[in-house]
mmCIF file of C-alpha atoms and ligand atoms in Angstrom:
data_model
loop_
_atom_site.group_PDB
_atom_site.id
_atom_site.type_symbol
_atom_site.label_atom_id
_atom_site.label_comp_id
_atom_site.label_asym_id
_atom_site.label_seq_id
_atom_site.Cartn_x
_atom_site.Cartn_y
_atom_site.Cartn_z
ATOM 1 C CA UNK A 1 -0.792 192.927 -54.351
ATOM 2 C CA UNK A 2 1.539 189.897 -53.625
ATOM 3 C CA UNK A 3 1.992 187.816 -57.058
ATOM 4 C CA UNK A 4 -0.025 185.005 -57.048
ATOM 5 C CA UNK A 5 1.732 181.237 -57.277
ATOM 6 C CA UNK A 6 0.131 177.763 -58.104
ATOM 7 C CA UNK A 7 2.688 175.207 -56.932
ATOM 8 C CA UNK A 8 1.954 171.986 -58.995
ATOM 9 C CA UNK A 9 3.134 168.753 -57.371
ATOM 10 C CA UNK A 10 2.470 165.475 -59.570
ATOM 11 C CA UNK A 11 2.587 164.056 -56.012
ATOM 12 C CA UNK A 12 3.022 160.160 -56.416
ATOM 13 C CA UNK A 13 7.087 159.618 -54.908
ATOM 14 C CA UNK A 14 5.643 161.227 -51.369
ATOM 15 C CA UNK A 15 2.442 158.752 -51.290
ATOM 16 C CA UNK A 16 4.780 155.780 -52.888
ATOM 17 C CA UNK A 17 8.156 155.534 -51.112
ATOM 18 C CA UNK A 18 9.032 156.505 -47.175
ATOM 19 C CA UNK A 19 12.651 158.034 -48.623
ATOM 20 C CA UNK A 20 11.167 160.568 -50.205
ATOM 21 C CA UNK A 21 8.140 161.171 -47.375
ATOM 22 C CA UNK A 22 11.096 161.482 -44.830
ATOM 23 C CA UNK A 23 12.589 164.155 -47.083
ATOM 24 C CA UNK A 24 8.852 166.104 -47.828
ATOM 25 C CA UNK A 25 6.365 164.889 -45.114
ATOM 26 C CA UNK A 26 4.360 167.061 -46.593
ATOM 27 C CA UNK A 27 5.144 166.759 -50.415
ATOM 28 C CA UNK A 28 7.636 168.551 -52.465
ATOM 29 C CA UNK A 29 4.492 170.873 -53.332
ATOM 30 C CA UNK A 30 4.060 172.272 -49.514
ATOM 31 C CA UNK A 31 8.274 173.213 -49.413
ATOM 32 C CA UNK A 32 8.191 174.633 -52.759
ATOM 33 C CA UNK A 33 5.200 176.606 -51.479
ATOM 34 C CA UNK A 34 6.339 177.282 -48.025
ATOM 35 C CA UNK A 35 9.489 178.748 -49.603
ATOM 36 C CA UNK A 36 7.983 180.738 -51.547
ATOM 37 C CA UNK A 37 5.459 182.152 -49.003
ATOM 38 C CA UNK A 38 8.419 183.122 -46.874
ATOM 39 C CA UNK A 39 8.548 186.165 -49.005
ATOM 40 C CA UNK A 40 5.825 188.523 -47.792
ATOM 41 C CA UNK A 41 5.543 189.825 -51.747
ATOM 42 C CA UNK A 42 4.169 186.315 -52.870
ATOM 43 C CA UNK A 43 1.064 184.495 -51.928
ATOM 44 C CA UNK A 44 1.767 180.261 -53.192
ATOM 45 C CA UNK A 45 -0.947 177.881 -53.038
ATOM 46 C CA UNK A 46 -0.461 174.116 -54.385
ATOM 47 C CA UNK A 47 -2.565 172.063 -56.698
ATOM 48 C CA UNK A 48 -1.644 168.283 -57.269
ATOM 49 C CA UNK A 49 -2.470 165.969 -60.252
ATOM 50 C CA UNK A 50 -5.417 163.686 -57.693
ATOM 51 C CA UNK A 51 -7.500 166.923 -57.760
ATOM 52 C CA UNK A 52 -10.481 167.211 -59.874
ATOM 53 C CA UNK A 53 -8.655 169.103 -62.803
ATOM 54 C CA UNK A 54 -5.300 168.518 -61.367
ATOM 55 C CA UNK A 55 -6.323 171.266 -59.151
ATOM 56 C CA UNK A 56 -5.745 173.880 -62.283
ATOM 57 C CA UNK A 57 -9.403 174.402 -63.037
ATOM 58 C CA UNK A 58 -9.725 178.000 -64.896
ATOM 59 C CA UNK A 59 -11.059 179.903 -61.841
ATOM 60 C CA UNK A 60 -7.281 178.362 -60.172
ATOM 61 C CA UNK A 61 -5.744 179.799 -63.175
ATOM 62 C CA UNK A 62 -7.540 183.203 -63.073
ATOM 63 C CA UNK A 63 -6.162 183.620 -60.068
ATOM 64 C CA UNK A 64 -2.655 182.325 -61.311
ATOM 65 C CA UNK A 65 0.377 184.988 -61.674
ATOM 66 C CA UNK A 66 3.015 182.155 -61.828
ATOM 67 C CA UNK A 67 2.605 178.355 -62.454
ATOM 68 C CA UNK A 68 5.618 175.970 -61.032
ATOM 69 C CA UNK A 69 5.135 172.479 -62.426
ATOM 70 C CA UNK A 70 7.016 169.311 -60.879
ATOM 71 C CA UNK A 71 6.227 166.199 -61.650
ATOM 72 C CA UNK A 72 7.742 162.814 -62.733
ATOM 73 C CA UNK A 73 6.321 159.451 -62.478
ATOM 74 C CA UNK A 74 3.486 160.149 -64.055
ATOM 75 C CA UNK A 75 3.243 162.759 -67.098
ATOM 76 C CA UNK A 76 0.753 160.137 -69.066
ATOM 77 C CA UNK A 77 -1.598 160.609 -66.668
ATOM 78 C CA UNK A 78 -2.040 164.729 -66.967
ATOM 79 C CA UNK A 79 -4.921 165.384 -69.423
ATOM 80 C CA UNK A 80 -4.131 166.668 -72.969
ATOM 81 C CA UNK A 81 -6.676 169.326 -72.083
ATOM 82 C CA UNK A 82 -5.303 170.739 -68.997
ATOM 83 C CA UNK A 83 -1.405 170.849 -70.548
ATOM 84 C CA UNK A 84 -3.469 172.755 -73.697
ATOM 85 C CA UNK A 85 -5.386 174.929 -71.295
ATOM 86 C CA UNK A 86 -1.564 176.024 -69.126
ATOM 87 C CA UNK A 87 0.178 176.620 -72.478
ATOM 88 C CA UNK A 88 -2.916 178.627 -73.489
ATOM 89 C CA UNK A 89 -2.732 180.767 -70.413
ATOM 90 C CA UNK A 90 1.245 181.008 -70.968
ATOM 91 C CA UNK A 91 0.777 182.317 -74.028
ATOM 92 C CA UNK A 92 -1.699 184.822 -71.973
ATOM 93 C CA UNK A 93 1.047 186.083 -69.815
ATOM 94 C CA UNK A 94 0.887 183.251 -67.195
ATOM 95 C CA UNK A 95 4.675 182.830 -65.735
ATOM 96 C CA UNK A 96 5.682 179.672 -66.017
ATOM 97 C CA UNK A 97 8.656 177.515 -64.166
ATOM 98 C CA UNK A 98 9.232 174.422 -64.696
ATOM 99 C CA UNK A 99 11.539 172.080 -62.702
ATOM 100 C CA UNK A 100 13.373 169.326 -62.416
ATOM 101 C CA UNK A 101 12.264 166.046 -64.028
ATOM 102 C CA UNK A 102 8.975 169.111 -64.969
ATOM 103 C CA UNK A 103 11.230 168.595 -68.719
ATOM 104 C CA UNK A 104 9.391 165.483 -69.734
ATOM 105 C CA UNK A 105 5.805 166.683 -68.845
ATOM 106 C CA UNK A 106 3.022 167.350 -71.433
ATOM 107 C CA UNK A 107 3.297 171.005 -70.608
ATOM 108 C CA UNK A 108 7.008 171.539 -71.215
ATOM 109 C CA UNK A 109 7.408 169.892 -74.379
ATOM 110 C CA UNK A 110 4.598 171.370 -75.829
ATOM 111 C CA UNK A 111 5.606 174.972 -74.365
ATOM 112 C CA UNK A 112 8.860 174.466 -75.739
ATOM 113 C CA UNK A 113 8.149 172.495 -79.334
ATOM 114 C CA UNK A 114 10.911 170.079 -78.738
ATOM 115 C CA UNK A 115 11.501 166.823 -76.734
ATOM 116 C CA UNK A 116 13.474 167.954 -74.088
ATOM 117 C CA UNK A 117 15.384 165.353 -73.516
ATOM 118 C CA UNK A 118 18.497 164.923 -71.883
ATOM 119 C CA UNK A 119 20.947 162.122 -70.242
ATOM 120 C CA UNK A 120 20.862 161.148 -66.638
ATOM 121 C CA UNK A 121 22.273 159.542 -63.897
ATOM 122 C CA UNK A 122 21.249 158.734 -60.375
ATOM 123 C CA UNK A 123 24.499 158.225 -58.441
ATOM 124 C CA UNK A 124 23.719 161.241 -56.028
ATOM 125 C CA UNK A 125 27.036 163.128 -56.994
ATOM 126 C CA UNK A 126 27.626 167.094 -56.240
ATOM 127 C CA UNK A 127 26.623 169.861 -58.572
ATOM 128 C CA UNK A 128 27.827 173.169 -58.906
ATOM 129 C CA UNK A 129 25.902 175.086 -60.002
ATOM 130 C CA UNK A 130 27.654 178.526 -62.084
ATOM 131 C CA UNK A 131 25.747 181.589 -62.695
ATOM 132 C CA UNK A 132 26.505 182.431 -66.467
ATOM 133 C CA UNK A 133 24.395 185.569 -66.831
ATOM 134 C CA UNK A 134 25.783 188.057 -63.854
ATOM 135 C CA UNK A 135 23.190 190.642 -62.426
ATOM 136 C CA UNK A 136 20.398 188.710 -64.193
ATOM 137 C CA UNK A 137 17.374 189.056 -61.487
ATOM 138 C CA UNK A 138 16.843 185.170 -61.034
ATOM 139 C CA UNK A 139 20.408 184.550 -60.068
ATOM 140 C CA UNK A 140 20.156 187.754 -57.929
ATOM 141 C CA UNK A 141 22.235 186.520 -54.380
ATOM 142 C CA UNK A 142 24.311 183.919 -55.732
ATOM 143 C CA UNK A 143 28.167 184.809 -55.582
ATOM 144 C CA UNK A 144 29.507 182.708 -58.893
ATOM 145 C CA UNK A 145 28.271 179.635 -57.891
ATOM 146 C CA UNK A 146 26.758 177.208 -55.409
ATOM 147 C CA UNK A 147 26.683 173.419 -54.796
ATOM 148 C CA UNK A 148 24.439 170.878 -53.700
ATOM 149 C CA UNK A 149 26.283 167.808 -52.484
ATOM 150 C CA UNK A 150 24.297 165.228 -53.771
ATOM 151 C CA UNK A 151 22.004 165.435 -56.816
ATOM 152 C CA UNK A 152 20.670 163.621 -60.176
ATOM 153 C CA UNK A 153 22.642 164.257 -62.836
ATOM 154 C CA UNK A 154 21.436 165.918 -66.156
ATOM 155 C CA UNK A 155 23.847 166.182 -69.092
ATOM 156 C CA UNK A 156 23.597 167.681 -72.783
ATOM 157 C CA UNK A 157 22.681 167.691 -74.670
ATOM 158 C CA UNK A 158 19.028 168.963 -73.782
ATOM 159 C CA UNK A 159 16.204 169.316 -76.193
ATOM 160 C CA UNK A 160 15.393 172.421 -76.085
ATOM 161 C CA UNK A 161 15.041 175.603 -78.319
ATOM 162 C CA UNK A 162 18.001 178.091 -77.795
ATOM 163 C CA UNK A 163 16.871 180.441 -74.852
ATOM 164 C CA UNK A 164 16.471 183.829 -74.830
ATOM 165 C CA UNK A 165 19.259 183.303 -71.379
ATOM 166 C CA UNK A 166 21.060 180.838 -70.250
ATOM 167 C CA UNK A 167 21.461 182.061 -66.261
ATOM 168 C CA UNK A 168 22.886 178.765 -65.083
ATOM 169 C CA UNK A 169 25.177 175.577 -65.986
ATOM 170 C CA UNK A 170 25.926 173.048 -63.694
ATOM 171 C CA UNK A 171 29.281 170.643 -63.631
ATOM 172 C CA UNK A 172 28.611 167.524 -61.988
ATOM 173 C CA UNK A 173 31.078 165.361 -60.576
ATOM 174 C CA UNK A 174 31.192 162.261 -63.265
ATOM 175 C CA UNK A 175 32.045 165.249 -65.643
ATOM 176 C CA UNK A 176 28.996 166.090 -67.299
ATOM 177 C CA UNK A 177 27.690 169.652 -68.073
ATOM 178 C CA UNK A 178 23.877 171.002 -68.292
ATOM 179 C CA UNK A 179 22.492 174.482 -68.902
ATOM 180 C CA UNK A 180 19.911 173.683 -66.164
ATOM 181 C CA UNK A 181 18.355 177.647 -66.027
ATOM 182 C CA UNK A 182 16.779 178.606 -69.605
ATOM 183 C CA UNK A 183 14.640 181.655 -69.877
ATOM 184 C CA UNK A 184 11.738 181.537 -72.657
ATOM 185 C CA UNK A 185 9.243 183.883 -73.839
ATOM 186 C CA UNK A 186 6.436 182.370 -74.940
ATOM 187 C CA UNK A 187 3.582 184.664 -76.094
ATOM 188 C CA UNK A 188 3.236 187.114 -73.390
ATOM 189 C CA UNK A 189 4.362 184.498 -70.875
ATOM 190 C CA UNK A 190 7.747 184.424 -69.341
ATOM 191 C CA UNK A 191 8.944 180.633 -68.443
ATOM 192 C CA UNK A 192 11.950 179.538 -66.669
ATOM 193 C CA UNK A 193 13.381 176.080 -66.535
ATOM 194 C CA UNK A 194 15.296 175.195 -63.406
ATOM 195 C CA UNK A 195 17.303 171.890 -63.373
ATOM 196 C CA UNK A 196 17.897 170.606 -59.605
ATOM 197 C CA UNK A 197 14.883 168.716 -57.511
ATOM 198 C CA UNK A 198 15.647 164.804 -57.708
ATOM 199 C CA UNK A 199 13.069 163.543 -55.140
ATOM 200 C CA UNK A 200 15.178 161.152 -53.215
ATOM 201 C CA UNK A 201 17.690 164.471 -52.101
ATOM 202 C CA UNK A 202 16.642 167.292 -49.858
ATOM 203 C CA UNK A 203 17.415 169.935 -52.686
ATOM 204 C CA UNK A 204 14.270 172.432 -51.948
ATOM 205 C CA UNK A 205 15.286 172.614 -48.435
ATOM 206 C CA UNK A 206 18.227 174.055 -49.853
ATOM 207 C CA UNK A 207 17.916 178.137 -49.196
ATOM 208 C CA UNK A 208 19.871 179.287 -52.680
ATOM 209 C CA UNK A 209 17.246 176.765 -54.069
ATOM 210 C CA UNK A 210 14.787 178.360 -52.093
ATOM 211 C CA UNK A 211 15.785 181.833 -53.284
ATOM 212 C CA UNK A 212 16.203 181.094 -56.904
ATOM 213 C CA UNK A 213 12.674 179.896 -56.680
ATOM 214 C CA UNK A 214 11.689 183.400 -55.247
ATOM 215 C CA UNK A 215 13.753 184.948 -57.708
ATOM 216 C CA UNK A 216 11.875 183.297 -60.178
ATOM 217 C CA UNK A 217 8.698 184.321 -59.871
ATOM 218 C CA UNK A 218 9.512 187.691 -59.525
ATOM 219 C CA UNK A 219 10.952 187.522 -62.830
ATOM 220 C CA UNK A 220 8.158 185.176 -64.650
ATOM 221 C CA UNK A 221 5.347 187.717 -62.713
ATOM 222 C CA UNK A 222 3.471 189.281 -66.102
ATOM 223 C CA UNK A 223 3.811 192.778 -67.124
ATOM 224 C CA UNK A 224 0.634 192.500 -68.837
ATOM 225 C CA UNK A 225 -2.167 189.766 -70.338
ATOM 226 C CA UNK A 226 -3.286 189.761 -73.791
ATOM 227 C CA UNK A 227 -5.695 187.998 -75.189
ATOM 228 C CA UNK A 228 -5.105 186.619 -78.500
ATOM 229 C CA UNK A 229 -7.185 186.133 -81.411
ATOM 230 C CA UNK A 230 -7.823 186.578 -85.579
ATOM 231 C CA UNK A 231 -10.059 189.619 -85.420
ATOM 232 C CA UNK A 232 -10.713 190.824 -89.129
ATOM 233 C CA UNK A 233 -9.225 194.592 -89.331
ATOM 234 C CA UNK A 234 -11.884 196.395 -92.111
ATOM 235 C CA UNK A 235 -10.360 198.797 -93.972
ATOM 236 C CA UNK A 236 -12.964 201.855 -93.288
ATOM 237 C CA UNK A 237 -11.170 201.546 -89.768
ATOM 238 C CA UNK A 238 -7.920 201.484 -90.892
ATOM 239 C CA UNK A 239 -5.797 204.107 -89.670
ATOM 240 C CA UNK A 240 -4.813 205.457 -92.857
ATOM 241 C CA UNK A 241 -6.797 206.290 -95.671
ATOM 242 C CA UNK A 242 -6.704 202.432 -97.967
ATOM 243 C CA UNK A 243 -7.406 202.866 -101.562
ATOM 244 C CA UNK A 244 -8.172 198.915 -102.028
ATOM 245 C CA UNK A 245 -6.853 197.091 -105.036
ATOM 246 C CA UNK A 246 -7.053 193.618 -106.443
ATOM 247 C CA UNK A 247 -9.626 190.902 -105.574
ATOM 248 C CA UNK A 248 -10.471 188.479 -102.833
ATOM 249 C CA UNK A 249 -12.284 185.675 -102.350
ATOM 250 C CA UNK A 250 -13.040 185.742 -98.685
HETATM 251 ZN ZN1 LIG B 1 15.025 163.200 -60.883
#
């Protein structure tokens, strides 16, 4: 069975400004997707913020292995219940990567409990990009490092939990550092943060992009689901013999 991807594109730069359509004719959504579909072991479909929903209604999200989330312009405008219903399904098992200018959404900051923000810079500068957790599977191909030669830049510090990894930090060329790939583990659900994807560059053309992406949801793919809950545990089922003492007023 291939793992099953939802590629979420907010999907307002590609309908608003001809630099950015030039770069994604199709949206950001379709190359993230059509990246991802070039390995046979994953199946990505797309869902954008105009759809009924946002396109992430729960049948979408049955059928969701791995959510990526981009978005930008417009964060205010995804429901409260929709980011409530993705963290719920995170906390499932859903994988869940989040990129780019993805930190400021709904869905990220309540995922990670913290604002997530950061300073920035659009002067297109190179980033290198260093891999600072060797052999880790979502950095799998990458030989130290790799560049893209003109990108936003994101500097710390970022507000965000400590992660269980931090697989990569980027330099950029005004001098500025960023640990721009966090793993989490939220619930059940595995979520990755990935920093690079300024709209106005051609950065998920890029094929180490393109194969950290794959990476990715290999890695944020669930072992397993559970499904939460309070149940009450009575003691005749306990799995011990319970001699009960003191009171309670439940
Ligand atoms: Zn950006």
């Amino acid at each position: 069975m291939p793992i099953r991807v939802t590629v979420w594109g907010e999907n307002v730069h590609e309908q608003k400004h001809q630099l950015v359509r030039d770069i994604y004719p199709d949206g950001m959504h379709a190359c993230i997707a059509a990246a991802l579909n070039r390995d046979p072991g994953i199946k990505a479909r797309t869902a954008t913020l105009q759809e009924p929903e946002h396109g992430l209604t729960e049948q979408v999200l049955d059928e969701t292995d791995v959510l990526t989330w981009w978005g930008h312009a417009a964060h205010g405008q995804v429901e409260d219940a929709i980011a409530a219903r993705v963290h719920d399904r995170v906390l499932k098992g859903m994988g869940l990567i989040v990129l780019h200018s993805g930190h400021h959404s709904k869905v990220f900051k309540r995922v990670m409990g913290h604002n997530a923000d950061l300073r920035w810079r659009e002067a297109g500068e190179k980033e290198r990009i260093w891999v600072a957790s060797p052999g880790h599977p979502i950095a799998a191909g990458i030989d130290g490092y790799f560049e893209l030669p003109h990108e936003e830049m994101y500097g710390e510090p970022f507000g965000v939990p400590e992660p269980m990894e931090t697989v990569f930090i980027s330099w950029f060329q005004g001098g500025e550092v960023f640990r721009s790939g966090l793993t989490y583990r939220r619930g059940a659900g595995k979520v990755f943060y990935f920093r690079p994807g300024h709209e106005t560059y051609p950065t998920y053309h890029n094929a180490t992009v393109q194969q950290v992406l794959r990476n990715a949801v290999k890695w944020a793919n669930p072992d397993q689901r559970y499904g939460w809950g309070c149940p009450h545990v009575k003691a005749e089922t306990a799995l011990e013999p319970l001699v009960e003492h003191g009171g309670s007023v439940h």
